[in-house]
Amino acid sequence: MEISGRTKVCALIGDPVEHSLSPAMHNAAFKHLDLDYVYLAFKVRREELRDAVNGVKALKIHGLNVTKPLKVEITTLLDRLDESALNIGAVNTVLRAGDKLIGYNTDCIGALEALREAGVNLEGMKAVILGAGGAARAVAFAVAPKVRELVILNRTVTKAESLSRDLKRRLGVDVRFGGLSEVEKEEELKDADLLINATSVGMKPNENLSPVNPNLLKPDLTVFDLVYNPVETKLLKDAKKVGAKVVDGLSMLLFQGAAAFSIWTDRDPPLKVMREALKSALEERVSG
Ligand code: ATR
């Protein structure tokens, strides 16, 4: 596909962006569907965000993905936020509609789709989320209305508390919270159906670490790890060993990207092509 004067530009903004897998995933999808779109990555520091947003309007950039450290701050610079972005208080996708910029958060739907694809039915489940950062917030808002019981455990307890308060205020759902001590994990995981790791524990270069002692895992638990580098984390390896069902972080990355793709193009995302592109980009990054 030739880049022309009509090509629509989508871009990732954030800092750092050099190692992002999103350009590979979206450009492969545009190419596959022969869409006249291109996806780039722009390094934008926090203090440059206002100028960057004005630049998006002036240059008529079609869509954005937004990553650290801009996801929260950009919410105040857009013309409108969809419900999930409003709830979560963070934006990871932007669509330009004329001279208006609309913010979305597709991490929420990304988490739900990853679980749905793995055949996980949230209804009636007790879920335990480890972490209370940006990713944990999106996942908590996704699963809270569907599960029977939700518990959020975080190293910094005040962040878990404030997430729990937001879930009550915005969704009217009661969510318990606590710290990440061994005692708390053991107590909460005893009768849990779903464990979601939304901390960065286990991410390279600390791939030998797991946020959960293997003896707390059991065959009837589903374990969803948002960490995708490596794809098979120590937590997921331990979970497989005891016969638990596992869902990896690459699925969430794929489905949040797929939802953004649909927002920008109004087309069904070519999931297979996008997943393959993600995998190759990840392998290249590891070997490169
Ligand atoms: P993301 O956008 O990926 O969620 P984040 O907002 O920086 O990133 O959140 C990182 C999460 O990982 C937080 O829940 C963090 O715990 P704190 O709130 O206490 O900082 C958690 N985390 C990071 N390193 C950790 C560690 N070594 N042990 C336990 N939790 C950790």
PDB file of C-alpha atoms and ligand atoms in Angstrom:
ATOM      1  CA  MET A   1       0.000   0.000   0.000  1.00  0.00           C
ATOM      2  CA  GLU A   2       1.351   3.399  -1.045  1.00  0.00           C
ATOM      3  CA  ILE A   3       1.336   6.315   1.352  1.00  0.00           C
ATOM      4  CA  SER A   4      -0.427   9.194  -0.370  1.00  0.00           C
ATOM      5  CA  GLY A   5      -1.865  12.620   0.342  1.00  0.00           C
ATOM      6  CA  ARG A   6      -5.036  10.888   1.529  1.00  0.00           C
ATOM      7  CA  THR A   7      -3.451   8.427   3.943  1.00  0.00           C
ATOM      8  CA  LYS A   8      -4.981   8.610   7.419  1.00  0.00           C
ATOM      9  CA  VAL A   9      -2.479   8.835  10.253  1.00  0.00           C
ATOM     10  CA  CYS A  10      -2.888   7.045  13.574  1.00  0.00           C
ATOM     11  CA  ALA A  11      -0.191   7.310  16.202  1.00  0.00           C
ATOM     12  CA  LEU A  12       0.912   6.242  19.630  1.00  0.00           C
ATOM     13  CA  ILE A  13       1.956   9.028  21.976  1.00  0.00           C
ATOM     14  CA  GLY A  14       3.813   8.516  25.244  1.00  0.00           C
ATOM     15  CA  ASP A  15       7.278   8.120  26.666  1.00  0.00           C
ATOM     16  CA  PRO A  16       8.924   5.727  26.033  1.00  0.00           C
ATOM     17  CA  VAL A  17       7.377   4.454  22.777  1.00  0.00           C
ATOM     18  CA  GLU A  18      10.422   3.024  20.975  1.00  0.00           C
ATOM     19  CA  HIS A  19       9.743  -0.578  21.986  1.00  0.00           C
ATOM     20  CA  SER A  20       5.979  -0.535  21.546  1.00  0.00           C
ATOM     21  CA  LEU A  21       4.403  -3.499  19.746  1.00  0.00           C
ATOM     22  CA  SER A  22       1.406  -1.422  18.583  1.00  0.00           C
ATOM     23  CA  PRO A  23       2.890  -0.084  15.302  1.00  0.00           C
ATOM     24  CA  ALA A  24       3.578  -3.646  14.105  1.00  0.00           C
ATOM     25  CA  MET A  25       0.101  -4.837  15.121  1.00  0.00           C
ATOM     26  CA  HIS A  26      -1.864  -1.967  13.549  1.00  0.00           C
ATOM     27  CA  ASN A  27       0.175  -1.590  10.373  1.00  0.00           C
ATOM     28  CA  ALA A  28      -0.183  -5.340   9.715  1.00  0.00           C
ATOM     29  CA  ALA A  29      -3.965  -4.984  10.135  1.00  0.00           C
ATOM     30  CA  PHE A  30      -4.191  -1.917   7.847  1.00  0.00           C
ATOM     31  CA  LYS A  31      -2.143  -3.713   5.211  1.00  0.00           C
ATOM     32  CA  HIS A  32      -4.176  -6.902   5.462  1.00  0.00           C
ATOM     33  CA  LEU A  33      -7.450  -5.037   4.852  1.00  0.00           C
ATOM     34  CA  ASP A  34      -5.813  -2.749   2.274  1.00  0.00           C
ATOM     35  CA  LEU A  35      -6.810   0.334   4.271  1.00  0.00           C
ATOM     36  CA  ASP A  36      -5.166   3.664   3.466  1.00  0.00           C
ATOM     37  CA  TYR A  37      -3.949   4.180   7.039  1.00  0.00           C
ATOM     38  CA  VAL A  38      -0.524   4.303   8.670  1.00  0.00           C
ATOM     39  CA  TYR A  39       0.412   3.970  12.366  1.00  0.00           C
ATOM     40  CA  LEU A  40       3.389   5.822  13.812  1.00  0.00           C
ATOM     41  CA  ALA A  41       4.813   6.406  17.287  1.00  0.00           C
ATOM     42  CA  PHE A  42       5.665   9.836  18.693  1.00  0.00           C
ATOM     43  CA  LYS A  43       7.615  10.336  21.885  1.00  0.00           C
ATOM     44  CA  VAL A  44       5.694  12.967  23.840  1.00  0.00           C
ATOM     45  CA  ARG A  45       6.749  14.017  27.335  1.00  0.00           C
ATOM     46  CA  ARG A  46       4.212  15.098  29.930  1.00  0.00           C
ATOM     47  CA  GLU A  47       5.069  18.792  29.568  1.00  0.00           C
ATOM     48  CA  GLU A  48       4.608  18.531  25.784  1.00  0.00           C
ATOM     49  CA  LEU A  49       1.150  16.948  25.909  1.00  0.00           C
ATOM     50  CA  ARG A  50      -0.923  20.116  25.459  1.00  0.00           C
ATOM     51  CA  ASP A  51       1.086  21.091  22.359  1.00  0.00           C
ATOM     52  CA  ALA A  52       0.832  17.532  21.048  1.00  0.00           C
ATOM     53  CA  VAL A  53      -2.972  17.525  21.392  1.00  0.00           C
ATOM     54  CA  ASN A  54      -3.205  20.853  19.567  1.00  0.00           C
ATOM     55  CA  GLY A  55      -0.896  19.376  16.929  1.00  0.00           C
ATOM     56  CA  VAL A  56      -3.217  16.392  16.485  1.00  0.00           C
ATOM     57  CA  LYS A  57      -6.059  18.807  15.731  1.00  0.00           C
ATOM     58  CA  ALA A  58      -4.002  21.039  13.438  1.00  0.00           C
ATOM     59  CA  LEU A  59      -2.473  18.144  11.509  1.00  0.00           C
ATOM     60  CA  LYS A  60      -5.820  16.289  11.354  1.00  0.00           C
ATOM     61  CA  ILE A  61      -4.307  13.144  12.763  1.00  0.00           C
ATOM     62  CA  HIS A  62      -7.091  10.554  12.646  1.00  0.00           C
ATOM     63  CA  GLY A  63      -6.545   8.536  15.805  1.00  0.00           C
ATOM     64  CA  LEU A  64      -4.264   8.064  18.786  1.00  0.00           C
ATOM     65  CA  ASN A  65      -3.202   5.477  21.246  1.00  0.00           C
ATOM     66  CA  VAL A  66      -2.020   6.986  24.490  1.00  0.00           C
ATOM     67  CA  THR A  67       0.431   5.329  26.851  1.00  0.00           C
ATOM     68  CA  LYS A  68       2.431   6.195  29.973  1.00  0.00           C
ATOM     69  CA  PRO A  69       2.759   8.833  31.363  1.00  0.00           C
ATOM     70  CA  LEU A  70      -0.088  10.612  29.536  1.00  0.00           C
ATOM     71  CA  LYS A  71      -3.173   8.406  29.991  1.00  0.00           C
ATOM     72  CA  VAL A  72      -4.648  10.339  32.915  1.00  0.00           C
ATOM     73  CA  GLU A  73      -3.543  13.845  32.017  1.00  0.00           C
ATOM     74  CA  ILE A  74      -4.971  13.690  28.477  1.00  0.00           C
ATOM     75  CA  THR A  75      -8.492  13.252  29.875  1.00  0.00           C
ATOM     76  CA  THR A  76      -8.641  17.001  30.645  1.00  0.00           C
ATOM     77  CA  LEU A  77      -7.530  18.012  27.128  1.00  0.00           C
ATOM     78  CA  LEU A  78     -10.138  16.151  25.069  1.00  0.00           C
ATOM     79  CA  ASP A  79     -13.600  17.297  23.991  1.00  0.00           C
ATOM     80  CA  ARG A  80     -15.481  14.228  25.149  1.00  0.00           C
ATOM     81  CA  LEU A  81     -14.857  10.954  26.991  1.00  0.00           C
ATOM     82  CA  ASP A  82     -16.755   7.715  26.526  1.00  0.00           C
ATOM     83  CA  GLU A  83     -18.159   5.946  29.580  1.00  0.00           C
ATOM     84  CA  SER A  84     -15.232   3.607  30.216  1.00  0.00           C
ATOM     85  CA  ALA A  85     -12.671   6.426  29.982  1.00  0.00           C
ATOM     86  CA  LEU A  86     -14.813   8.495  32.372  1.00  0.00           C
ATOM     87  CA  ASN A  87     -15.114   5.622  34.840  1.00  0.00           C
ATOM     88  CA  ILE A  88     -11.481   4.624  34.752  1.00  0.00           C
ATOM     89  CA  GLY A  89     -10.214   8.199  34.631  1.00  0.00           C
ATOM     90  CA  ALA A  90      -7.744   7.348  31.872  1.00  0.00           C
ATOM     91  CA  VAL A  91      -7.702   7.307  28.062  1.00  0.00           C
ATOM     92  CA  ASN A  92      -5.750   4.924  25.848  1.00  0.00           C
ATOM     93  CA  THR A  93      -7.488   5.634  22.512  1.00  0.00           C
ATOM     94  CA  VAL A  94      -8.552   8.861  20.791  1.00  0.00           C
ATOM     95  CA  LEU A  95     -10.644   9.412  17.674  1.00  0.00           C
ATOM     96  CA  ARG A  96     -10.794  12.741  15.856  1.00  0.00           C
ATOM     97  CA  ALA A  97     -14.311  13.501  14.693  1.00  0.00           C
ATOM     98  CA  GLY A  98     -14.137  16.771  12.741  1.00  0.00           C
ATOM     99  CA  ASP A  99     -12.549  19.260  15.099  1.00  0.00           C
ATOM    100  CA  LYS A 100     -13.415  17.262  18.228  1.00  0.00           C
ATOM    101  CA  LEU A 101     -11.243  14.705  19.977  1.00  0.00           C
ATOM    102  CA  ILE A 102     -13.044  11.832  21.714  1.00  0.00           C
ATOM    103  CA  GLY A 103     -11.305   9.706  24.349  1.00  0.00           C
ATOM    104  CA  TYR A 104     -11.912   5.996  24.959  1.00  0.00           C
ATOM    105  CA  ASN A 105     -10.439   3.343  27.199  1.00  0.00           C
ATOM    106  CA  THR A 106     -10.231   0.041  25.342  1.00  0.00           C
ATOM    107  CA  ASP A 107      -8.243  -1.727  28.104  1.00  0.00           C
ATOM    108  CA  CYS A 108     -11.573  -2.463  29.723  1.00  0.00           C
ATOM    109  CA  ILE A 109     -13.077  -4.266  26.735  1.00  0.00           C
ATOM    110  CA  GLY A 110      -9.623  -5.760  26.023  1.00  0.00           C
ATOM    111  CA  ALA A 111      -9.653  -7.533  29.383  1.00  0.00           C
ATOM    112  CA  LEU A 112     -13.226  -8.787  28.934  1.00  0.00           C
ATOM    113  CA  GLU A 113     -12.552 -10.069  25.414  1.00  0.00           C
ATOM    114  CA  ALA A 114      -9.374 -11.867  26.503  1.00  0.00           C
ATOM    115  CA  LEU A 115     -11.358 -13.645  29.227  1.00  0.00           C
ATOM    116  CA  ARG A 116     -14.271 -14.385  26.905  1.00  0.00           C
ATOM    117  CA  GLU A 117     -11.944 -15.879  24.275  1.00  0.00           C
ATOM    118  CA  ALA A 118     -10.477 -18.157  26.947  1.00  0.00           C
ATOM    119  CA  GLY A 119     -13.999 -19.356  27.779  1.00  0.00           C
ATOM    120  CA  VAL A 120     -14.124 -17.711  31.215  1.00  0.00           C
ATOM    121  CA  ASN A 121     -17.636 -16.912  32.422  1.00  0.00           C
ATOM    122  CA  LEU A 122     -17.337 -14.236  35.110  1.00  0.00           C
ATOM    123  CA  GLU A 123     -20.840 -14.675  36.442  1.00  0.00           C
ATOM    124  CA  GLY A 124     -20.829 -16.005  40.004  1.00  0.00           C
ATOM    125  CA  MET A 125     -17.054 -15.839  40.321  1.00  0.00           C
ATOM    126  CA  LYS A 126     -14.939 -14.485  43.135  1.00  0.00           C
ATOM    127  CA  ALA A 127     -12.100 -12.508  41.523  1.00  0.00           C
ATOM    128  CA  VAL A 128      -8.909 -11.270  43.154  1.00  0.00           C
ATOM    129  CA  ILE A 129      -6.961  -8.510  41.413  1.00  0.00           C
ATOM    130  CA  LEU A 130      -3.355  -7.902  42.419  1.00  0.00           C
ATOM    131  CA  GLY A 131      -2.386  -4.275  41.748  1.00  0.00           C
ATOM    132  CA  ALA A 132      -4.152  -0.920  41.734  1.00  0.00           C
ATOM    133  CA  GLY A 133      -2.287   0.995  38.992  1.00  0.00           C
ATOM    134  CA  GLY A 134      -3.598   2.013  35.574  1.00  0.00           C
ATOM    135  CA  ALA A 135      -4.024  -1.507  34.184  1.00  0.00           C
ATOM    136  CA  ALA A 136      -5.645  -2.746  37.390  1.00  0.00           C
ATOM    137  CA  ARG A 137      -8.160   0.126  37.285  1.00  0.00           C
ATOM    138  CA  ALA A 138      -9.266  -0.803  33.760  1.00  0.00           C
ATOM    139  CA  VAL A 139      -9.600  -4.492  34.599  1.00  0.00           C
ATOM    140  CA  ALA A 140     -11.402  -3.777  37.864  1.00  0.00           C
ATOM    141  CA  PHE A 141     -14.006  -1.623  36.086  1.00  0.00           C
ATOM    142  CA  ALA A 142     -14.407  -4.372  33.484  1.00  0.00           C
ATOM    143  CA  VAL A 143     -14.969  -7.284  35.857  1.00  0.00           C
ATOM    144  CA  ALA A 144     -16.598  -5.586  38.881  1.00  0.00           C
ATOM    145  CA  PRO A 145     -20.135  -5.446  37.435  1.00  0.00           C
ATOM    146  CA  LYS A 146     -19.996  -9.100  36.348  1.00  0.00           C
ATOM    147  CA  VAL A 147     -18.474 -11.080  39.217  1.00  0.00           C
ATOM    148  CA  ARG A 148     -20.066 -12.182  42.499  1.00  0.00           C
ATOM    149  CA  GLU A 149     -17.223 -10.815  44.606  1.00  0.00           C
ATOM    150  CA  LEU A 150     -14.132  -8.714  43.903  1.00  0.00           C
ATOM    151  CA  VAL A 151     -11.087  -8.129  46.070  1.00  0.00           C
ATOM    152  CA  ILE A 152      -8.239  -5.756  45.209  1.00  0.00           C
ATOM    153  CA  LEU A 153      -4.878  -6.344  46.858  1.00  0.00           C
ATOM    154  CA  ASN A 154      -2.056  -3.860  46.336  1.00  0.00           C
ATOM    155  CA  ARG A 155       1.371  -3.194  47.824  1.00  0.00           C
ATOM    156  CA  THR A 156       0.271   0.401  48.489  1.00  0.00           C
ATOM    157  CA  VAL A 157      -3.017  -0.210  50.291  1.00  0.00           C
ATOM    158  CA  THR A 158      -4.239   3.396  49.936  1.00  0.00           C
ATOM    159  CA  LYS A 159      -4.331   2.968  46.119  1.00  0.00           C
ATOM    160  CA  ALA A 160      -6.438  -0.202  46.446  1.00  0.00           C
ATOM    161  CA  GLU A 161      -8.719   1.696  48.807  1.00  0.00           C
ATOM    162  CA  SER A 162      -9.174   4.586  46.409  1.00  0.00           C
ATOM    163  CA  LEU A 163      -9.904   2.216  43.494  1.00  0.00           C
ATOM    164  CA  SER A 164     -12.469   0.437  45.643  1.00  0.00           C
ATOM    165  CA  ARG A 165     -14.069   3.802  46.489  1.00  0.00           C
ATOM    166  CA  ASP A 166     -14.229   4.770  42.782  1.00  0.00           C
ATOM    167  CA  LEU A 167     -15.884   1.444  41.920  1.00  0.00           C
ATOM    168  CA  LYS A 168     -18.523   2.068  44.570  1.00  0.00           C
ATOM    169  CA  ARG A 169     -19.094   5.671  43.482  1.00  0.00           C
ATOM    170  CA  ARG A 170     -19.222   5.015  39.746  1.00  0.00           C
ATOM    171  CA  LEU A 171     -20.698   1.520  39.504  1.00  0.00           C
ATOM    172  CA  GLY A 172     -22.341   1.128  42.893  1.00  0.00           C
ATOM    173  CA  VAL A 173     -20.387  -2.090  43.457  1.00  0.00           C
ATOM    174  CA  ASP A 174     -18.916  -3.050  46.843  1.00  0.00           C
ATOM    175  CA  VAL A 175     -15.314  -4.185  46.480  1.00  0.00           C
ATOM    176  CA  ARG A 176     -13.037  -5.241  49.322  1.00  0.00           C
ATOM    177  CA  PHE A 177      -9.377  -4.232  49.350  1.00  0.00           C
ATOM    178  CA  GLY A 178      -6.167  -5.070  51.187  1.00  0.00           C
ATOM    179  CA  GLY A 179      -2.399  -5.303  51.051  1.00  0.00           C
ATOM    180  CA  LEU A 180      -0.178  -7.805  49.268  1.00  0.00           C
ATOM    181  CA  SER A 181       1.003  -9.713  52.352  1.00  0.00           C
ATOM    182  CA  GLU A 182       1.274 -13.515  52.219  1.00  0.00           C
ATOM    183  CA  VAL A 183      -1.504 -13.795  54.803  1.00  0.00           C
ATOM    184  CA  GLU A 184      -3.895 -11.633  52.782  1.00  0.00           C
ATOM    185  CA  LYS A 185      -3.143 -13.455  49.524  1.00  0.00           C
ATOM    186  CA  GLU A 186      -3.609 -16.859  51.183  1.00  0.00           C
ATOM    187  CA  GLU A 187      -6.876 -15.841  52.835  1.00  0.00           C
ATOM    188  CA  GLU A 188      -8.392 -14.347  49.673  1.00  0.00           C
ATOM    189  CA  LEU A 189      -7.192 -16.999  47.216  1.00  0.00           C
ATOM    190  CA  LYS A 190      -8.566 -19.899  49.280  1.00  0.00           C
ATOM    191  CA  ASP A 191     -12.043 -19.570  47.760  1.00  0.00           C
ATOM    192  CA  ALA A 192     -11.222 -17.496  44.653  1.00  0.00           C
ATOM    193  CA  ASP A 193     -12.190 -18.541  41.109  1.00  0.00           C
ATOM    194  CA  LEU A 194     -10.177 -15.943  39.208  1.00  0.00           C
ATOM    195  CA  LEU A 195      -6.788 -14.398  39.972  1.00  0.00           C
ATOM    196  CA  ILE A 196      -5.670 -11.418  37.902  1.00  0.00           C
ATOM    197  CA  ASN A 197      -2.119 -10.117  38.136  1.00  0.00           C
ATOM    198  CA  ALA A 198      -2.137  -6.430  37.252  1.00  0.00           C
ATOM    199  CA  THR A 199       1.161  -5.685  39.007  1.00  0.00           C
ATOM    200  CA  SER A 200       4.397  -5.569  37.057  1.00  0.00           C
ATOM    201  CA  VAL A 201       5.870  -8.436  39.101  1.00  0.00           C
ATOM    202  CA  GLY A 202       7.230 -11.114  36.729  1.00  0.00           C
ATOM    203  CA  MET A 203       7.976  -8.709  33.894  1.00  0.00           C
ATOM    204  CA  LYS A 204      11.420  -8.863  32.283  1.00  0.00           C
ATOM    205  CA  PRO A 205      14.100  -8.524  33.565  1.00  0.00           C
ATOM    206  CA  ASN A 206      12.454 -10.011  36.685  1.00  0.00           C
ATOM    207  CA  GLU A 207      10.911 -12.991  34.908  1.00  0.00           C
ATOM    208  CA  ASN A 208      11.931 -15.350  37.728  1.00  0.00           C
ATOM    209  CA  LEU A 209       9.556 -13.624  40.123  1.00  0.00           C
ATOM    210  CA  SER A 210       5.873 -14.327  40.667  1.00  0.00           C
ATOM    211  CA  PRO A 211       3.448 -12.260  42.751  1.00  0.00           C
ATOM    212  CA  VAL A 212       1.958 -15.460  44.188  1.00  0.00           C
ATOM    213  CA  ASN A 213       3.488 -18.396  46.007  1.00  0.00           C
ATOM    214  CA  PRO A 214       2.827 -21.536  43.859  1.00  0.00           C
ATOM    215  CA  ASN A 215       1.278 -23.380  46.806  1.00  0.00           C
ATOM    216  CA  LEU A 216      -1.657 -20.915  46.748  1.00  0.00           C
ATOM    217  CA  LEU A 217      -2.620 -22.001  43.217  1.00  0.00           C
ATOM    218  CA  LYS A 218      -5.167 -24.756  42.572  1.00  0.00           C
ATOM    219  CA  PRO A 219      -6.677 -26.544  39.563  1.00  0.00           C
ATOM    220  CA  ASP A 220     -10.075 -24.817  39.753  1.00  0.00           C
ATOM    221  CA  LEU A 221      -8.537 -21.324  39.600  1.00  0.00           C
ATOM    222  CA  THR A 222      -8.320 -19.275  36.394  1.00  0.00           C
ATOM    223  CA  VAL A 223      -5.133 -17.185  36.297  1.00  0.00           C
ATOM    224  CA  PHE A 224      -4.958 -14.090  34.077  1.00  0.00           C
ATOM    225  CA  ASP A 225      -1.583 -12.341  33.952  1.00  0.00           C
ATOM    226  CA  LEU A 226      -1.521  -8.922  32.300  1.00  0.00           C
ATOM    227  CA  VAL A 227       2.268  -9.103  31.965  1.00  0.00           C
ATOM    228  CA  TYR A 228       3.103 -10.024  28.343  1.00  0.00           C
ATOM    229  CA  ASN A 229       6.866  -9.847  28.392  1.00  0.00           C
ATOM    230  CA  PRO A 230       7.499 -12.754  28.737  1.00  0.00           C
ATOM    231  CA  VAL A 231       4.199 -14.135  27.428  1.00  0.00           C
ATOM    232  CA  GLU A 232       4.485 -17.157  29.702  1.00  0.00           C
ATOM    233  CA  THR A 233       5.306 -15.627  33.069  1.00  0.00           C
ATOM    234  CA  LYS A 234       6.434 -17.584  36.121  1.00  0.00           C
ATOM    235  CA  LEU A 235       2.923 -17.150  37.535  1.00  0.00           C
ATOM    236  CA  LEU A 236       1.364 -18.703  34.408  1.00  0.00           C
ATOM    237  CA  LYS A 237       3.942 -21.530  34.376  1.00  0.00           C
ATOM    238  CA  ASP A 238       3.152 -22.305  38.022  1.00  0.00           C
ATOM    239  CA  ALA A 239      -0.574 -22.138  37.300  1.00  0.00           C
ATOM    240  CA  LYS A 240      -0.267 -24.560  34.364  1.00  0.00           C
ATOM    241  CA  LYS A 241       1.693 -26.975  36.564  1.00  0.00           C
ATOM    242  CA  VAL A 242      -1.233 -27.313  38.978  1.00  0.00           C
ATOM    243  CA  GLY A 243      -3.701 -27.651  36.100  1.00  0.00           C
ATOM    244  CA  ALA A 244      -5.246 -24.168  36.370  1.00  0.00           C
ATOM    245  CA  LYS A 245      -6.651 -22.396  33.311  1.00  0.00           C
ATOM    246  CA  VAL A 246      -4.402 -19.553  32.138  1.00  0.00           C
ATOM    247  CA  VAL A 247      -4.961 -16.360  30.119  1.00  0.00           C
ATOM    248  CA  ASP A 248      -1.900 -14.397  28.995  1.00  0.00           C
ATOM    249  CA  GLY A 249      -1.246 -10.678  28.671  1.00  0.00           C
ATOM    250  CA  LEU A 250      -0.748 -10.823  24.917  1.00  0.00           C
ATOM    251  CA  SER A 251      -4.499 -11.497  24.531  1.00  0.00           C
ATOM    252  CA  MET A 252      -5.350  -8.341  26.443  1.00  0.00           C
ATOM    253  CA  LEU A 253      -2.871  -6.340  24.363  1.00  0.00           C
ATOM    254  CA  LEU A 254      -4.429  -7.788  21.214  1.00  0.00           C
ATOM    255  CA  PHE A 255      -8.026  -7.091  22.194  1.00  0.00           C
ATOM    256  CA  GLN A 256      -7.439  -3.538  23.434  1.00  0.00           C
ATOM    257  CA  GLY A 257      -5.709  -2.905  20.090  1.00  0.00           C
ATOM    258  CA  ALA A 258      -8.505  -4.600  18.173  1.00  0.00           C
ATOM    259  CA  ALA A 259     -11.094  -2.344  19.853  1.00  0.00           C
ATOM    260  CA  ALA A 260      -9.024   0.766  19.020  1.00  0.00           C
ATOM    261  CA  PHE A 261      -8.725  -0.454  15.421  1.00  0.00           C
ATOM    262  CA  SER A 262     -12.515  -0.690  15.131  1.00  0.00           C
ATOM    263  CA  ILE A 263     -12.967   2.803  16.592  1.00  0.00           C
ATOM    264  CA  TRP A 264     -10.592   4.291  13.982  1.00  0.00           C
ATOM    265  CA  THR A 265     -11.670   2.286  10.941  1.00  0.00           C
ATOM    266  CA  ASP A 266     -15.217   1.094  11.659  1.00  0.00           C
ATOM    267  CA  ARG A 267     -14.082  -2.314  10.430  1.00  0.00           C
ATOM    268  CA  ASP A 268     -13.840  -5.737  12.092  1.00  0.00           C
ATOM    269  CA  PRO A 269     -10.255  -6.193  13.229  1.00  0.00           C
ATOM    270  CA  PRO A 270      -8.295  -9.034  11.571  1.00  0.00           C
ATOM    271  CA  LEU A 271      -7.470 -10.710  14.886  1.00  0.00           C
ATOM    272  CA  LYS A 272      -5.305 -13.501  13.517  1.00  0.00           C
ATOM    273  CA  VAL A 273      -3.095 -11.112  11.565  1.00  0.00           C
ATOM    274  CA  MET A 274      -2.813  -8.784  14.552  1.00  0.00           C
ATOM    275  CA  ARG A 275      -1.897 -11.594  16.948  1.00  0.00           C
ATOM    276  CA  GLU A 276       0.786 -12.921  14.576  1.00  0.00           C
ATOM    277  CA  ALA A 277       2.213  -9.408  14.147  1.00  0.00           C
ATOM    278  CA  LEU A 278       2.353  -8.970  17.921  1.00  0.00           C
ATOM    279  CA  LYS A 279       4.112 -12.292  18.377  1.00  0.00           C
ATOM    280  CA  SER A 280       6.741 -11.595  15.698  1.00  0.00           C
ATOM    281  CA  ALA A 281       7.345  -8.071  16.992  1.00  0.00           C
ATOM    282  CA  LEU A 282       7.810  -9.459  20.482  1.00  0.00           C
ATOM    283  CA  GLU A 283      10.220 -12.152  19.255  1.00  0.00           C
ATOM    284  CA  GLU A 284      12.175  -9.569  17.266  1.00  0.00           C
ATOM    285  CA  ARG A 285      12.369  -7.334  20.292  1.00  0.00           C
ATOM    286  CA  VAL A 286      13.685 -10.185  22.401  1.00  0.00           C
ATOM    287  CA  SER A 287      16.331 -11.214  19.893  1.00  0.00           C
ATOM    288  CA  GLY A 288      17.122  -7.674  18.697  1.00  0.00           C
TER     289      GLY A 288
HETATM  290  P1  ATR B   1       0.298  -0.115  34.876  1.00  0.00           P
HETATM  291  O1  ATR B   1      -0.140   0.996  33.992  1.00  0.00           O
HETATM  292  O2  ATR B   1       1.010  -1.212  34.140  1.00  0.00           O
HETATM  293  O3  ATR B   1      -0.791  -0.612  35.756  1.00  0.00           O
HETATM  294  P2  ATR B   1       1.296   1.307  37.159  1.00  0.00           P
HETATM  295  O4  ATR B   1       0.109   2.197  37.119  1.00  0.00           O
HETATM  296  O5  ATR B   1       2.648   1.906  37.395  1.00  0.00           O
HETATM  297  O6  ATR B   1       1.445   0.489  35.808  1.00  0.00           O
HETATM  298  O7  ATR B   1       1.001   0.185  38.262  1.00  0.00           O
HETATM  299  C1  ATR B   1       1.947  -0.800  38.606  1.00  0.00           C
HETATM  300  C2  ATR B   1       1.328  -1.758  39.627  1.00  0.00           C
HETATM  301  O8  ATR B   1       2.294  -2.774  39.951  1.00  0.00           O
HETATM  302  C3  ATR B   1       0.969  -1.093  40.955  1.00  0.00           C
HETATM  303  O9  ATR B   1      -0.147  -1.756  41.507  1.00  0.00           O
HETATM  304  C4  ATR B   1       2.227  -1.360  41.793  1.00  0.00           C
HETATM  305  O10 ATR B   1       2.027  -1.336  43.180  1.00  0.00           O
HETATM  306  P3  ATR B   1       2.105   0.076  43.999  1.00  0.00           P
HETATM  307  O11 ATR B   1       0.790   0.746  43.749  1.00  0.00           O
HETATM  308  O12 ATR B   1       2.292  -0.328  45.403  1.00  0.00           O
HETATM  309  O13 ATR B   1       3.273   0.822  43.430  1.00  0.00           O
HETATM  310  C5  ATR B   1       2.552  -2.762  41.357  1.00  0.00           C
HETATM  311  N1  ATR B   1       3.954  -3.126  41.584  1.00  0.00           N
HETATM  312  C6  ATR B   1       5.040  -2.705  40.911  1.00  0.00           C
HETATM  313  N2  ATR B   1       6.157  -3.287  41.389  1.00  0.00           N
HETATM  314  C7  ATR B   1       5.763  -4.092  42.412  1.00  0.00           C
HETATM  315  C8  ATR B   1       6.439  -4.975  43.312  1.00  0.00           C
HETATM  316  N3  ATR B   1       7.752  -5.153  43.254  1.00  0.00           N
HETATM  317  N4  ATR B   1       5.701  -5.661  44.208  1.00  0.00           N
HETATM  318  C9  ATR B   1       4.357  -5.507  44.269  1.00  0.00           C
HETATM  319  N5  ATR B   1       3.656  -4.690  43.451  1.00  0.00           N
HETATM  320  C10 ATR B   1       4.343  -4.007  42.532  1.00  0.00           C
END
